[in-house]
Amino acid sequence: MAGAQTDEPSRRPIPLTNSTKSPRTERGERTRRKILDAARAEFGSRGFADTGITEITRRAKVALGTFYTYFDSKEEVFRALVRDMSEQVKVAVAPAFAEERGTLASEGKALAAFLAFVREHQQVYRIIDEAEFVDPEGFRTHYETTAARIGERLEEGSAAGQMTGAADALERDVRAWAVMGMNVFLGLRFGVWGKEDPQAVADIANRLISDGLKR
Amino acid sequence: MAGAQTDEPSRRPIPLTNSTKSPRTERGERTRRKILDAARAEFGSRGFADTGITEITRRAKVALGTFYTYFDSKEEVFRALVRDMSEQVKVAVAPAFAEERGTLASEGKALAAFLAFVREHQQVYRIIDEAEFVDPEGFRTHYETTAARIGERLEEGSAAGQMTGAADALERDVRAWAVMGMNVFLGLRFGVWGKEDPQAVADIANRLISDGLKR
């Protein structure tokens, strides 16, 4: 409920799955990565219910025992995957803010980067959307974290005099969730379903949040 | 893919489930309504996989044979329910356009009405979101239809001189999907999860799409 307003979720560290099972070596990290990539391909194409652990280990080319070195169950690897995809989205748009943050231009760059990422990783929608049912807490955390990040950037834009300021916490939250919702649906329509040029789509959306629709 | 641009989905009639099974009498229509309402409550609380036809008929207080008079399967009643919820959302926001269409103020009223509807019918999210997996075509049709409707209103707003015009079909689509995505996520955050005043949320969002964020 009020979580997004009071918890500052973007500052909460994203925990690695079950911490007692976190890999301690680089080789362990690579194996965990292989399992997560295989899980992404399997859950992303068949969905949670129709994917078994053996399909994941077969694709990852690891033994079943190795899987259990890193994850306790199918549910746990799914939850880890949701956090992983959330993190990958963040990393994919980060270069948009390398030169400047808190500008409308960098928001446009971030959207173009997100659309390009979605085009290359279409499973991201299926996995995060299925999390609503399989891992509701991870689903909510993903959006609260993303919205908090957007909200901080808009605050920076306001502090820098580029954007109008939010009068209060409600306005801050509404703006952040509005911008996020816009990006998520543009990703579905133009990244997953459509083949339009990401930059052209991002430019139009950026004009909308910059100037509004009022003549 | 290009469906939303070329098919004009909003003008496609929404078919009633299996037309050979459409009720022909008022009493039949009432029974079908009872089954759909029961299906909404059951699918909305347990989800598709964990709901059986007998749970729906028990809640609706109709015999199993009666169910099959109207629907062939659990999948079919779910698909009918997705179309029904899509229609109910449309009906819930329609009064916002009773006095005027194609104005930014009426878009704000529509969002406030949508948020109030979601507050009262929280299952709408779970059902439409689960349609992505159970009834992907219905899921897509719901959003294409809704976006087409928003796109038409923005065109009217532009024709009436209230809003800036879209340069081409891509701009028309991007704007419509952006506004829809914003509304959907504000509904999730402030209608389903939050308890904030729908009118206050809608006012802020309306300023955003009217004036933009640029100082």
XYZ file of C-alpha atoms in Angstrom:
430
model
C 0.000 0.000 0.000
C 1.919 2.978 1.254
C 5.102 0.940 0.835
C 6.292 2.870 -2.183
C 5.989 6.091 -0.234
C 7.572 5.163 3.052
C 10.017 2.334 2.489
C 12.239 3.967 -0.088
C 12.512 0.573 -1.768
C 15.165 1.699 -4.252
C 17.648 1.975 -1.379
C 16.904 -1.493 -0.095
C 19.646 -3.838 -1.345
C 18.345 -6.511 -3.702
C 19.156 -9.718 -1.821
C 20.691 -12.597 -3.714
C 18.217 -15.504 -3.510
C 18.881 -17.671 -0.418
C 21.994 -16.103 1.023
C 23.323 -19.358 2.474
C 23.340 -20.633 -1.088
C 24.998 -17.639 -2.743
C 28.006 -18.716 -4.759
C 31.319 -17.779 -3.162
C 33.589 -18.240 -6.148
C 33.679 -16.825 -9.658
C 33.123 -20.278 -11.030
C 30.102 -20.663 -8.770
C 28.782 -17.318 -10.004
C 29.149 -18.504 -13.618
C 27.238 -21.714 -12.870
C 24.472 -19.789 -11.130
C 24.352 -17.473 -14.153
C 24.003 -20.453 -16.528
C 21.078 -21.777 -14.464
C 19.362 -18.378 -14.426
C 19.801 -17.956 -18.195
C 18.356 -21.422 -18.790
C 15.482 -20.635 -16.406
C 14.776 -17.449 -18.326
C 14.555 -19.339 -21.620
C 12.378 -22.116 -20.174
C 10.003 -20.037 -18.025
C 9.888 -17.440 -20.786
C 8.715 -19.897 -23.425
C 6.642 -22.481 -21.497
C 5.581 -20.528 -18.434
C 6.016 -21.506 -14.798
C 3.559 -24.399 -14.528
C 4.869 -26.265 -17.579
C 8.557 -25.916 -16.751
C 10.321 -28.549 -14.634
C 13.676 -28.259 -12.924
C 15.025 -30.973 -15.228
C 14.260 -28.817 -18.276
C 16.274 -26.030 -16.723
C 19.243 -28.224 -15.806
C 19.204 -29.911 -19.224
C 19.332 -26.541 -20.981
C 21.972 -25.209 -18.573
C 23.957 -28.460 -18.973
C 24.374 -28.888 -15.217
C 23.543 -31.850 -12.978
C 20.406 -31.824 -10.841
C 22.577 -31.829 -7.721
C 24.313 -28.695 -8.979
C 20.933 -26.967 -9.312
C 20.240 -27.680 -5.651
C 23.606 -26.212 -4.700
C 22.163 -22.858 -5.765
C 18.389 -23.085 -5.430
C 16.006 -24.964 -3.172
C 13.094 -25.268 -5.580
C 11.513 -24.221 -8.851
C 9.779 -21.386 -6.971
C 13.090 -20.135 -5.683
C 14.815 -20.056 -9.060
C 11.779 -18.219 -10.439
C 11.975 -15.610 -7.673
C 15.707 -15.199 -8.283
C 14.979 -14.802 -11.993
C 12.460 -12.008 -11.368
C 15.054 -10.095 -9.337
C 17.628 -10.817 -12.013
C 15.413 -9.503 -14.838
C 14.564 -6.433 -12.782
C 18.274 -5.792 -12.333
C 18.962 -6.386 -16.042
C 16.345 -3.808 -17.020
C 18.040 -1.321 -14.704
C 21.473 -2.091 -16.173
C 20.146 -1.846 -19.750
C 18.879 1.709 -19.270
C 21.773 2.911 -17.072
C 23.961 4.140 -19.986
C 21.204 6.650 -20.804
C 22.186 8.441 -17.604
C 25.952 8.197 -18.046
C 26.312 11.785 -19.211
C 23.413 13.413 -17.425
C 20.555 12.583 -15.099
C 17.478 14.542 -14.299
C 16.959 15.753 -17.858
C 14.044 15.018 -20.148
C 16.506 14.050 -22.877
C 18.007 11.320 -20.698
C 14.502 9.968 -19.921
C 13.984 9.676 -23.685
C 17.297 7.864 -24.087
C 16.343 5.499 -21.276
C 13.056 4.651 -22.956
C 14.788 3.980 -26.292
C 17.276 1.708 -24.478
C 14.420 -0.089 -22.710
C 12.555 -0.683 -25.983
C 15.716 -2.049 -27.598
C 16.299 -4.314 -24.570
C 12.739 -5.647 -24.728
C 13.099 -6.332 -28.459
C 16.128 -8.533 -27.646
C 14.689 -10.088 -24.472
C 11.032 -10.626 -25.163
C 10.725 -13.111 -22.283
C 11.083 -10.278 -19.790
C 7.372 -9.461 -20.067
C 6.152 -12.997 -19.723
C 8.344 -13.589 -16.677
C 7.593 -10.388 -14.801
C 3.886 -10.602 -15.677
C 3.705 -14.210 -14.490
C 5.376 -13.117 -11.239
C 2.065 -11.457 -10.335
C 0.798 -15.006 -9.764
C 3.927 -17.006 -8.904
C 5.874 -14.432 -6.887
C 3.537 -11.537 -6.015
C 6.032 -9.977 -3.640
C 8.771 -9.971 -6.297
C 6.295 -8.514 -8.815
C 5.443 -5.657 -6.513
C 9.031 -5.045 -5.462
C 10.074 -4.816 -9.115
C 7.582 -2.053 -9.847
C 8.045 -0.228 -6.546
C 11.803 -0.223 -7.044
C 11.542 0.937 -10.638
C 9.035 3.679 -9.773
C 11.220 4.878 -6.889
C 14.160 5.132 -9.298
C 12.123 7.138 -11.804
C 10.783 9.319 -8.985
C 14.325 10.166 -7.842
C 15.329 11.148 -11.375
C 12.307 13.404 -11.760
C 13.184 15.040 -8.422
C 16.701 15.646 -9.715
C 15.224 17.125 -12.869
C 13.133 19.434 -10.772
C 16.057 20.407 -8.517
C 18.107 21.167 -11.630
C 15.379 23.446 -12.935
C 14.702 21.253 -15.992
C 11.349 19.937 -14.839
C 8.469 21.314 -12.844
C 8.509 20.294 -9.200
C 6.147 17.899 -7.450
C 4.135 19.639 -4.720
C 4.111 16.637 -2.392
C 4.786 12.905 -2.005
C 1.553 12.011 -3.788
C 2.466 14.066 -6.838
C 5.945 12.531 -6.825
C 4.486 9.016 -6.761
C 1.770 9.665 -9.343
C 4.293 11.090 -11.800
C 6.719 8.218 -11.305
C 4.043 5.537 -11.716
C 2.581 7.362 -14.722
C 5.944 7.512 -16.503
C 6.663 3.876 -15.625
C 3.247 2.698 -16.852
C 3.739 4.560 -20.099
C 7.136 2.909 -20.606
C 5.860 -0.578 -19.725
C 2.971 -0.389 -22.206
C 5.108 1.133 -24.938
C 7.505 -1.776 -24.362
C 4.689 -4.298 -24.747
C 3.195 -2.685 -27.846
C 6.350 -1.574 -29.667
C 9.033 -3.822 -28.155
C 7.296 -7.200 -27.838
C 4.460 -6.999 -30.384
C 5.623 -4.361 -32.857
C 8.647 -3.748 -35.013
C 8.647 0.053 -35.083
C 11.870 1.990 -34.621
C 12.534 2.272 -30.842
C 14.084 5.702 -31.226
C 11.085 7.092 -33.112
C 8.710 5.712 -30.481
C 10.840 7.089 -27.648
C 11.044 10.532 -29.274
C 7.265 10.791 -29.509
C 6.746 9.585 -25.934
C 9.396 12.010 -24.748
C 7.611 14.932 -26.395
C 4.450 13.829 -24.606
C 5.996 13.870 -21.128
C 7.946 17.028 -21.911
C 5.261 19.232 -23.418
C 1.964 17.500 -22.707
C -0.972 17.368 -25.058
C -2.517 20.783 -24.470
C -2.411 23.016 -27.497
C 1.827 -6.752 -34.403
C 0.559 -4.030 -36.697
C -2.961 -5.052 -35.695
C -3.622 -1.963 -33.665
C -2.725 0.232 -36.613
C -4.508 -1.449 -39.436
C -7.437 -3.410 -38.042
C -9.240 -0.572 -36.325
C -10.083 -3.001 -33.530
C -12.417 -0.600 -31.746
C -14.863 -0.916 -34.596
C -14.812 -4.682 -34.537
C -17.920 -5.838 -32.687
C -17.133 -7.671 -29.445
C -18.633 -11.097 -30.081
C -20.703 -12.709 -27.352
C -18.884 -15.939 -26.413
C -20.089 -18.877 -28.562
C -22.885 -17.310 -30.550
C -24.896 -20.519 -30.829
C -25.039 -20.445 -27.033
C -26.011 -16.790 -26.620
C -29.112 -16.469 -24.468
C -32.246 -15.534 -26.415
C -34.434 -14.457 -23.536
C -34.124 -11.904 -20.751
C -34.188 -14.694 -18.225
C -31.399 -16.440 -20.107
C -29.421 -13.205 -20.088
C -29.877 -12.950 -16.301
C -28.648 -16.526 -15.792
C -25.637 -15.910 -18.005
C -24.941 -12.756 -15.979
C -25.098 -14.726 -12.703
C -22.573 -17.229 -14.055
C -20.221 -14.475 -15.220
C -20.424 -12.673 -11.869
C -19.677 -15.921 -10.034
C -16.797 -16.619 -12.429
C -15.404 -13.161 -11.733
C -15.424 -13.770 -7.982
C -13.905 -17.250 -8.273
C -11.249 -16.579 -10.931
C -10.534 -13.240 -9.247
C -9.757 -14.792 -5.886
C -8.298 -18.232 -6.706
C -6.989 -17.751 -10.208
C -7.741 -19.832 -13.290
C -5.912 -23.063 -12.436
C -7.453 -23.444 -8.985
C -11.026 -22.691 -10.017
C -13.342 -25.493 -11.113
C -16.647 -25.175 -12.949
C -18.423 -26.582 -9.884
C -17.142 -23.684 -7.766
C -18.612 -21.272 -10.275
C -21.989 -23.031 -10.470
C -22.156 -23.368 -6.675
C -21.565 -19.652 -6.208
C -23.961 -18.762 -9.026
C -26.546 -21.201 -7.603
C -27.157 -22.831 -10.970
C -27.022 -26.498 -11.986
C -24.015 -27.833 -13.881
C -26.255 -28.498 -16.886
C -27.295 -24.857 -16.873
C -23.639 -23.835 -17.040
C -23.225 -25.908 -20.197
C -26.258 -24.234 -21.725
C -24.163 -21.075 -21.861
C -20.523 -22.141 -21.956
C -18.626 -25.128 -23.318
C -15.752 -25.135 -20.858
C -13.888 -23.325 -18.093
C -11.687 -21.749 -20.782
C -14.731 -20.402 -22.550
C -16.299 -18.801 -19.491
C -12.903 -17.233 -18.742
C -12.688 -15.785 -22.251
C -16.231 -14.458 -21.958
C -15.322 -12.924 -18.604
C -12.315 -11.087 -20.074
C -14.563 -9.546 -22.746
C -17.140 -8.753 -20.089
C -14.591 -7.000 -17.810
C -13.242 -5.090 -20.798
C -16.773 -3.922 -21.562
C -17.421 -3.015 -17.914
C -14.330 -0.834 -17.802
C -15.592 0.942 -20.913
C -19.041 1.438 -19.385
C -17.567 2.661 -16.078
C -15.659 5.483 -17.728
C -18.326 6.388 -20.318
C -20.129 8.967 -18.106
C -16.914 11.017 -18.118
C -17.640 11.716 -21.778
C -21.358 12.378 -21.413
C -20.958 16.149 -21.616
C -17.873 16.443 -23.739
C -15.319 14.302 -25.520
C -11.943 15.227 -26.851
C -11.084 17.477 -23.925
C -8.285 17.051 -21.426
C -10.781 17.598 -18.606
C -12.879 14.629 -19.748
C -9.742 12.450 -19.854
C -9.151 13.390 -16.214
C -12.743 12.514 -15.314
C -12.362 9.179 -17.082
C -9.242 8.356 -15.094
C -10.948 9.245 -11.807
C -13.899 7.019 -12.777
C -11.523 4.200 -13.719
C -9.683 4.430 -10.381
C -12.989 4.362 -8.487
C -14.116 1.350 -10.554
C -10.876 -0.513 -9.807
C -11.232 0.223 -6.096
C -14.646 -1.476 -6.187
C -13.653 -4.288 -8.563
C -10.150 -5.252 -7.597
C -10.427 -8.589 -9.406
C -10.325 -6.803 -12.752
C -6.527 -6.673 -12.661
C -6.019 -10.275 -11.678
C -8.407 -11.462 -14.387
C -7.106 -9.338 -17.241
C -3.487 -9.942 -16.222
C -4.060 -13.706 -16.057
C -5.604 -13.521 -19.532
C -2.069 -12.967 -20.859
C -1.540 -16.679 -20.094
C -5.014 -18.198 -20.301
C -6.490 -16.155 -23.171
C -3.660 -14.271 -24.907
C -5.889 -13.185 -27.765
C -8.467 -11.717 -25.385
C -5.693 -9.993 -23.456
C -4.364 -8.359 -26.583
C -7.807 -7.458 -27.911
C -8.653 -5.763 -24.610
C -5.646 -3.466 -24.824
C -5.863 -2.864 -28.564
C -9.518 -1.957 -28.235
C -8.916 0.328 -25.268
C -5.957 2.034 -26.955
C -7.965 2.545 -30.141
C -10.714 4.209 -28.109
C -8.238 6.530 -26.379
C -6.609 7.275 -29.738
C -9.952 8.320 -31.205
C -10.623 10.670 -28.317
C -7.206 12.285 -28.644
C -7.870 12.769 -32.348
C -11.150 14.463 -31.485
C -9.296 16.648 -29.015
C -6.876 17.612 -31.713
C -9.648 18.275 -34.261
C -11.401 20.477 -31.689
C -8.224 22.499 -31.166
C -7.877 21.431 -27.522
C -4.908 19.159 -28.018
C -1.876 19.159 -30.252
C -2.228 16.965 -33.314
C -0.445 13.708 -34.029
C 1.765 13.937 -37.122
C 1.124 10.356 -38.244
C -0.270 6.945 -37.315
C 2.784 6.114 -35.216
C 2.400 9.248 -33.117
C -1.316 8.521 -32.711
C -0.564 5.000 -31.472
C 2.315 5.962 -29.198
C 0.202 8.621 -27.497
C -2.754 6.298 -27.024
C -0.635 3.459 -25.598
C 1.258 5.902 -23.378
C -1.945 7.317 -21.879
C -3.400 3.818 -21.452
C -0.235 2.508 -19.776
C -0.246 5.442 -17.423
C -3.864 4.780 -16.476
C -3.328 1.036 -16.015
C -0.369 1.510 -13.673
C -2.059 4.282 -11.722
C -5.004 1.886 -11.307
C -2.725 -0.832 -9.970
C -0.823 1.455 -7.582
C -3.637 3.712 -6.405
C -6.766 1.631 -7.100
C -5.731 -1.904 -6.148
C -2.823 -1.386 -3.743
C -3.362 2.128 -2.401
C -6.135 4.037 -0.709
C -5.375 7.545 -1.981
C -8.172 9.790 -3.219
C -8.907 8.844 -6.866
C -9.758 12.433 -7.762
C -6.475 13.784 -6.395
C -4.514 11.131 -8.286
C -6.434 11.807 -11.497
C -5.900 15.575 -11.193
C -2.138 15.161 -10.922
C -1.995 12.703 -13.825
C -4.155 15.023 -15.889
C -1.780 17.939 -15.322
C 1.026 15.669 -16.491
C -0.603 14.775 -19.802
C -1.873 18.353 -20.254
C 1.250 20.362 -19.520
C 4.120 17.878 -19.473
C 7.053 18.017 -17.102
C 9.213 20.635 -18.822
C 9.654 23.768 -16.780
